[in-house]
Coordinates of N, CA and C in Angstrom, one line a residue:
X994 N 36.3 26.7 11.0 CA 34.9 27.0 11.4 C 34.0 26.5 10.3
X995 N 34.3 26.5 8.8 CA 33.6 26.0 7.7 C 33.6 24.9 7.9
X996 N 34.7 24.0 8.5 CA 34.1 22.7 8.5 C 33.3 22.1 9.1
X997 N 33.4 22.5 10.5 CA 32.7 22.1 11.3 C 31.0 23.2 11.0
X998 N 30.7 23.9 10.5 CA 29.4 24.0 10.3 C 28.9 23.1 9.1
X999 N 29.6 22.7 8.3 CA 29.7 21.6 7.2 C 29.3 20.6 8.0
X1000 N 30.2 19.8 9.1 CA 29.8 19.1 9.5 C 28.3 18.8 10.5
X1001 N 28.2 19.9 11.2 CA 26.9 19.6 11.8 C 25.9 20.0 10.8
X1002 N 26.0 20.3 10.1 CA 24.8 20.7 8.7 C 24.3 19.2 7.8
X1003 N 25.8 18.4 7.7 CA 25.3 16.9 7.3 C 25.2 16.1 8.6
X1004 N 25.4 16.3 9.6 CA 24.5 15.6 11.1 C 23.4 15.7 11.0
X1005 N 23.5 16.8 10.8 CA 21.6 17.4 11.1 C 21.0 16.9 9.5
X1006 N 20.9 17.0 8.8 CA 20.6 16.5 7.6 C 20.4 14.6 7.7
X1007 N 21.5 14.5 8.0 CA 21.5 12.8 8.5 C 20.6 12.2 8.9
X1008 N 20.7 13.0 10.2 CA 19.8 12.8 11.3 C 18.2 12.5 11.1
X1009 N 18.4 13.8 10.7 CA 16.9 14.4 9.8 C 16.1 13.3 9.3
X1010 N 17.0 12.5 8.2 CA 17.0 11.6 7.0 C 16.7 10.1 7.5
X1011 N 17.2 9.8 9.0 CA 17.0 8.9 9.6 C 15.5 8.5 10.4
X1012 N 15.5 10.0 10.9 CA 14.0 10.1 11.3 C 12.8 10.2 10.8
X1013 N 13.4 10.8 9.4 CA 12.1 10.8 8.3 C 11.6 9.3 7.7
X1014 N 12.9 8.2 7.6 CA 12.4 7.3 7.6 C 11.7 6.6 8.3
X1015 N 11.9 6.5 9.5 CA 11.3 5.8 10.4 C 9.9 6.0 10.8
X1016 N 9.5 7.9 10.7 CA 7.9 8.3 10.8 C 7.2 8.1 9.6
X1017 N 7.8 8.0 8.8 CA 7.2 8.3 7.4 C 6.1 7.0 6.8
X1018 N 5.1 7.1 7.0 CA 4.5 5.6 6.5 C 4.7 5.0 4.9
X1019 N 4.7 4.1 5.0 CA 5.4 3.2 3.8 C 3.8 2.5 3.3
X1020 N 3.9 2.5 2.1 CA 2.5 1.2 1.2 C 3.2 -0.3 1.6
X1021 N 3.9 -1.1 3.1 CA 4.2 -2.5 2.5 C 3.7 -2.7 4.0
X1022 N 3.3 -3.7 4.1 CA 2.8 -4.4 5.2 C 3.7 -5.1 5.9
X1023 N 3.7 -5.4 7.5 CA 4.6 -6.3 7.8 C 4.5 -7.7 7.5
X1024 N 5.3 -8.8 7.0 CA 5.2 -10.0 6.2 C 5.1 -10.4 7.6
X1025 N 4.5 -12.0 8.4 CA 4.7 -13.1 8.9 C 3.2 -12.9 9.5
X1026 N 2.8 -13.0 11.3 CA 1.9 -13.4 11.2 C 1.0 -12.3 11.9
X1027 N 0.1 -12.2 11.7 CA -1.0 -11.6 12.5 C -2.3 -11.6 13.2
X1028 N -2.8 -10.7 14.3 CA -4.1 -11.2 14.7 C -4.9 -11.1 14.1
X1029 N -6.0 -12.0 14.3 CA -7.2 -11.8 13.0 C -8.6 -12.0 14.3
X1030 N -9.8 -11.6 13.9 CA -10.7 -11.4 15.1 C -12.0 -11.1 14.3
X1031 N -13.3 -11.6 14.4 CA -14.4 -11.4 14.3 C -15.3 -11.5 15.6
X1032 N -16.1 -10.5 15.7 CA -16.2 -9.6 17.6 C -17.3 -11.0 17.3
X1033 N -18.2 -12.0 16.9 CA -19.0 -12.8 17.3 C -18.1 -14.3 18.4
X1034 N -16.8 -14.3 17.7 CA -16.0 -15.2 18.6 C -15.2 -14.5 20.2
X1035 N -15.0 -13.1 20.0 CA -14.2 -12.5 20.6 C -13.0 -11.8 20.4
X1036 N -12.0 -10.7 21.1 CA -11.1 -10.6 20.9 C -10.2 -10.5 21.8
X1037 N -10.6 -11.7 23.0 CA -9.5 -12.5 23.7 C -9.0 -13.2 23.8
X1038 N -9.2 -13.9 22.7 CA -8.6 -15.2 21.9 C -8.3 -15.2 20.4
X1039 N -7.4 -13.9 19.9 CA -7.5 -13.5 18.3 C -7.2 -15.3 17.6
X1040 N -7.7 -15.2 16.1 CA -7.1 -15.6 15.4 C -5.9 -15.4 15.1
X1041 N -5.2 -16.2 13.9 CA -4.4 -15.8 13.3 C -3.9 -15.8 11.9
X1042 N -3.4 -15.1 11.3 CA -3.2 -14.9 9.6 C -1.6 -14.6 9.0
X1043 N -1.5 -15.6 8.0 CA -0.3 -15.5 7.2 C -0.2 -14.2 6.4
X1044 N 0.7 -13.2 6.3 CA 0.9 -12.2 5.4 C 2.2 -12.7 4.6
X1045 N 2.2 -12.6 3.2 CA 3.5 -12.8 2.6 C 3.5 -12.0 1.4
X1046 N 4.6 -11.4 1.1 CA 4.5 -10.7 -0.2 C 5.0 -11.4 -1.3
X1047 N 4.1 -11.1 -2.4 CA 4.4 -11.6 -3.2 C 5.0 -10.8 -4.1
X1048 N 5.8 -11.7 -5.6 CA 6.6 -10.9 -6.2 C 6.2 -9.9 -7.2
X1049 N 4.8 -9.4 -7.5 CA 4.1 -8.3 -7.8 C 4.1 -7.1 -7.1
X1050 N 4.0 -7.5 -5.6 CA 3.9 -6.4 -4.9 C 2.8 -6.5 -3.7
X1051 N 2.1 -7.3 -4.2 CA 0.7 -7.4 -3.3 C 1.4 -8.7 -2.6
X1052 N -0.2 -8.8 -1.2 CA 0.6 -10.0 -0.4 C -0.5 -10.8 0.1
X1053 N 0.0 -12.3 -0.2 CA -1.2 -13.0 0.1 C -1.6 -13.0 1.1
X1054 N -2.3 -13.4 2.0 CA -3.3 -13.2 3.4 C -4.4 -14.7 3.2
X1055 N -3.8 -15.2 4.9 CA -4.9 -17.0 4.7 C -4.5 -17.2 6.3
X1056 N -5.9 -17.2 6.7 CA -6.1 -17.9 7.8 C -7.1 -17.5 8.8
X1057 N -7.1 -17.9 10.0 CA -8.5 -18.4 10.3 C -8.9 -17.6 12.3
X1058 N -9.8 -17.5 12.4 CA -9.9 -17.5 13.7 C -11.3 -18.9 14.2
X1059 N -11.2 -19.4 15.0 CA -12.6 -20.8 15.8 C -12.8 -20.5 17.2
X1060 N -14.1 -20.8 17.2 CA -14.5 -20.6 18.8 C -14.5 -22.5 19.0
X1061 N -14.2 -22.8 19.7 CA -13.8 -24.0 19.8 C -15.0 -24.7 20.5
X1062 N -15.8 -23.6 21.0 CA -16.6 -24.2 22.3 C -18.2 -24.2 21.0
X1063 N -18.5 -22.8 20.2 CA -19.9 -23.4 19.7 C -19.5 -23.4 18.2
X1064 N -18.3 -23.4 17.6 CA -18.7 -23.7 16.0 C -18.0 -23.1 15.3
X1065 N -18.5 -21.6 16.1 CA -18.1 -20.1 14.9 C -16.6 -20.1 14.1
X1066 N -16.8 -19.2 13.2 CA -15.5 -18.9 12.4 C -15.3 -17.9 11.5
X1067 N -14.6 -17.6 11.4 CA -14.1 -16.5 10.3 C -12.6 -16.6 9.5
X1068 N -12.8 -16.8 8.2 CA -11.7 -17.9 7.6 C -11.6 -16.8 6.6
X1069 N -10.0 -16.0 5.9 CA -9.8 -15.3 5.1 C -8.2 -16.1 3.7
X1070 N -8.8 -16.0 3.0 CA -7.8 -16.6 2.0 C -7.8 -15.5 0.5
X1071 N -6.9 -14.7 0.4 CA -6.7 -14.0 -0.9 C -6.0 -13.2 -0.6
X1072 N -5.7 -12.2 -1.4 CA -4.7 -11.4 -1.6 C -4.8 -9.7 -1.2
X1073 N -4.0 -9.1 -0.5 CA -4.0 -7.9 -0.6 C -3.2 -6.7 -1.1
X1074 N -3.7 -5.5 -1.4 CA -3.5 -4.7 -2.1 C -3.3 -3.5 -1.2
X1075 N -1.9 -2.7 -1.4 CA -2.3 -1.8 0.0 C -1.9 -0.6 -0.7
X1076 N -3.2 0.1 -0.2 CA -3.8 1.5 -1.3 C -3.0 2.7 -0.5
X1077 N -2.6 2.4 0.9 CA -2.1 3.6 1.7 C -1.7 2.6 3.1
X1078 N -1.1 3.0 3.8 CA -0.6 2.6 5.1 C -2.2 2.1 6.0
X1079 N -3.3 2.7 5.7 CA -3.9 2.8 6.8 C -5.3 2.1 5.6
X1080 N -5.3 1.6 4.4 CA -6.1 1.3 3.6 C -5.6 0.1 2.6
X1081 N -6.7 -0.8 2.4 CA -6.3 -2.1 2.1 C -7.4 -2.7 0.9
X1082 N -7.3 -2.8 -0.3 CA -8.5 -3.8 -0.9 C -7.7 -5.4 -1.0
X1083 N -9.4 -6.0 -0.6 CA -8.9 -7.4 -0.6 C -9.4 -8.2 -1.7
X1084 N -8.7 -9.2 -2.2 CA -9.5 -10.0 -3.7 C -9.4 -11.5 -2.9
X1085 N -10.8 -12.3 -3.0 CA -10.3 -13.7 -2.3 C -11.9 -13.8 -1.7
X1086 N -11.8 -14.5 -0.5 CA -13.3 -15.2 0.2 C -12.6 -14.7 1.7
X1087 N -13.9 -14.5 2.3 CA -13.8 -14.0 3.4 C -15.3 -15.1 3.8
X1088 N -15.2 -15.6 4.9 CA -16.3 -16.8 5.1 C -16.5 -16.7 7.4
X1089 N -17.6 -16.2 7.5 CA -17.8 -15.9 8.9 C -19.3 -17.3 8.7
X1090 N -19.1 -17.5 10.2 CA -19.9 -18.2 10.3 C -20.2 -18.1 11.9
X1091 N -21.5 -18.4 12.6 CA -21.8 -18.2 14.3 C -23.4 -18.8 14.2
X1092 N -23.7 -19.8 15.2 CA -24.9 -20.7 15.3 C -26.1 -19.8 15.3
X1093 N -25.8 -18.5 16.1 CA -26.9 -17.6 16.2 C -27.5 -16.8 15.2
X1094 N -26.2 -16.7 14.1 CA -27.0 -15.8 12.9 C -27.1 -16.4 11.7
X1095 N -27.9 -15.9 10.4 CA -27.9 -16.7 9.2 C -28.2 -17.8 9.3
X1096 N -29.3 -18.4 10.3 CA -29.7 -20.0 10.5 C -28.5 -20.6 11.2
X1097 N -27.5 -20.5 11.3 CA -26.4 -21.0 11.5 C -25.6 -21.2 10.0
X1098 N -26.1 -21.2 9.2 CA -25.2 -21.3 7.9 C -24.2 -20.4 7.8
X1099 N -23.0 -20.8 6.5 CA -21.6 -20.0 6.4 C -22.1 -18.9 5.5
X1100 N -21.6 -17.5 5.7 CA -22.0 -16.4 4.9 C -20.3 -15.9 4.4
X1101 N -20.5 -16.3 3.3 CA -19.5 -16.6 2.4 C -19.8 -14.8 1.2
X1102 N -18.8 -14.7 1.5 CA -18.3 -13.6 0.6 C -17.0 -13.7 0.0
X1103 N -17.2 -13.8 -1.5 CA -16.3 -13.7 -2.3 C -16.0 -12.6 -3.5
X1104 N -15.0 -11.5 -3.5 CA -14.8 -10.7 -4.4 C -14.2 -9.6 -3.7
X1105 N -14.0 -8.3 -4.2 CA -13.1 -7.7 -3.4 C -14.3 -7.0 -2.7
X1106 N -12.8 -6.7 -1.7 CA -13.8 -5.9 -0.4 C -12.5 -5.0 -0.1
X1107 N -12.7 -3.6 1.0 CA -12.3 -3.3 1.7 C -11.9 -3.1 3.2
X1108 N -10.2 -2.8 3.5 CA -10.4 -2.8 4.5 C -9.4 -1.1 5.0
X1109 N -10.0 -0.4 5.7 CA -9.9 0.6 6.5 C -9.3 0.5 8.2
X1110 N -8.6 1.6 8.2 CA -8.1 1.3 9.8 C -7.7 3.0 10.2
X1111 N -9.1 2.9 10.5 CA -9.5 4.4 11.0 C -8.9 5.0 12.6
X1112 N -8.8 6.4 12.4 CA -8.0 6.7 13.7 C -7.0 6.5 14.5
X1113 N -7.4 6.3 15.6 CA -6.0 5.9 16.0 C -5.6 4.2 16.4
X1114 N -7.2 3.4 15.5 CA -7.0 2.1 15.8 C -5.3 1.6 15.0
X1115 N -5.5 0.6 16.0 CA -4.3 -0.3 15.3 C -4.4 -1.9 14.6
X1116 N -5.7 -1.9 13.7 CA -6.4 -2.6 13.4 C -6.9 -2.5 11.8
X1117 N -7.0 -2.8 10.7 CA -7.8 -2.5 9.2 C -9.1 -3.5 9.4
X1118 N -10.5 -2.8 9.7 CA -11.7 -3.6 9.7 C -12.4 -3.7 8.1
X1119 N -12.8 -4.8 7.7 CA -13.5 -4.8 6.5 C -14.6 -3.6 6.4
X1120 N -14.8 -3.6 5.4 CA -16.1 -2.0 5.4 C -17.3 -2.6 4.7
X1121 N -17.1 -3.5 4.1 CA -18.0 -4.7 3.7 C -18.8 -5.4 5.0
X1122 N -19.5 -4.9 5.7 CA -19.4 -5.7 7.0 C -20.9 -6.2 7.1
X1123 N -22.0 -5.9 6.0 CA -23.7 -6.3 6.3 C -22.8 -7.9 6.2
X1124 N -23.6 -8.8 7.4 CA -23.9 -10.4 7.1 C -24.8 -10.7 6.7
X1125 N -24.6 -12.5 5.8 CA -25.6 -12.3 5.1 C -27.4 -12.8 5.9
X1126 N -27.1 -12.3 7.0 CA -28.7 -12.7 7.1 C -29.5 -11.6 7.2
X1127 N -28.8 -10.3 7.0 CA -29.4 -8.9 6.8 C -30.0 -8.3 8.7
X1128 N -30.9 -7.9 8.1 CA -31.1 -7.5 9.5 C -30.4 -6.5 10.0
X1129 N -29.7 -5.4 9.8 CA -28.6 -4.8 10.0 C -27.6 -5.4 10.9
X1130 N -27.9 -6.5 10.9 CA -26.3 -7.6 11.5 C -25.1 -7.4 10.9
X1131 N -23.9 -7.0 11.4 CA -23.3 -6.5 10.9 C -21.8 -7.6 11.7
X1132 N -20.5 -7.9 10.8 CA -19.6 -9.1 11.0 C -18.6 -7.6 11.1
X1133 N -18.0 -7.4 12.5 CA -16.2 -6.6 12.4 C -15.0 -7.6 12.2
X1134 N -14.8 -7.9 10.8 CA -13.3 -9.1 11.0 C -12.4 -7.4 10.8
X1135 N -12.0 -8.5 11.5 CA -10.4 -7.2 11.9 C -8.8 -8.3 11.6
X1136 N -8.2 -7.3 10.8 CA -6.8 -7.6 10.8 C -5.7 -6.6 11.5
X1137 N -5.0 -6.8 12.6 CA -4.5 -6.1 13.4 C -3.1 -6.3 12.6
X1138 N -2.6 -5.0 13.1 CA -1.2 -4.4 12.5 C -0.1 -5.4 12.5

């Protein structure tokens, strides 16, 4: 009888141990590719973005979403830093561009920014989001899980 409650004691422990990993959120990102989206192009047609980690710890992030039909873009190249499962600082250029806003010129932002992925989105949106032609115009680039 001792053994067998021995034994279901390290089942259930096991078990336990198995499942804690799997719920438990981790600081590492999934490496390969992901959707990338800025709402002036759409998000029926995501971009797409390289994740890789690097051997620091952090993981580089580069690539691009185009509307093919008037111009636009939103182009990401640097590195991220992941502060919590659901929280991200970014170091690098982040570059949106769309005919309608800022004269049509590129509104280029370079230096760190953040990004957040509030609720029960499945998404980390920049929080840096004023464009630069003001106006409370505001750019959602989104990097999806």
């Amino acid at each position: 009888m001792k053994k067998i409650r021995l034994l279901l004691c390290s089942m259930l422990l096991t078990g336990y141990g198995a499942y804690a990993q799997q719920t438990t959120p981790t600081n590492q990102l999934r490496e390969g590719t992901h959707n990338f989206t800025l709402q002036w192009i759409g998000w029926d047609n995501p971009g797409k973005v390289q994740i890789k980690k690097n051997k620091d710890g952090n993981y580089t992030v580069k690539g691009e979403q185009r509307d093919t039909q008037n111009g636009g873009f939103v182009t990401i190249d640097g590195v991220l830093k992941v502060v919590s499962p659901r929280e991200l600082t970014f170091e690098g250029t982040i570059q949106t561009m769309d005919k309608s806003l800022n004269g049509g010129k590129v509104c280029d932002k370079t230096g760190t920014y953040h990004f957040l992925a509030k609720g029960a989105r499945k998404y980390w949106r920049l929080q840096e989001m004023d464009n630069c032609e003001g106006n409370n115009v505001v750019d959602y680039v989104d990097i999806f899980f």
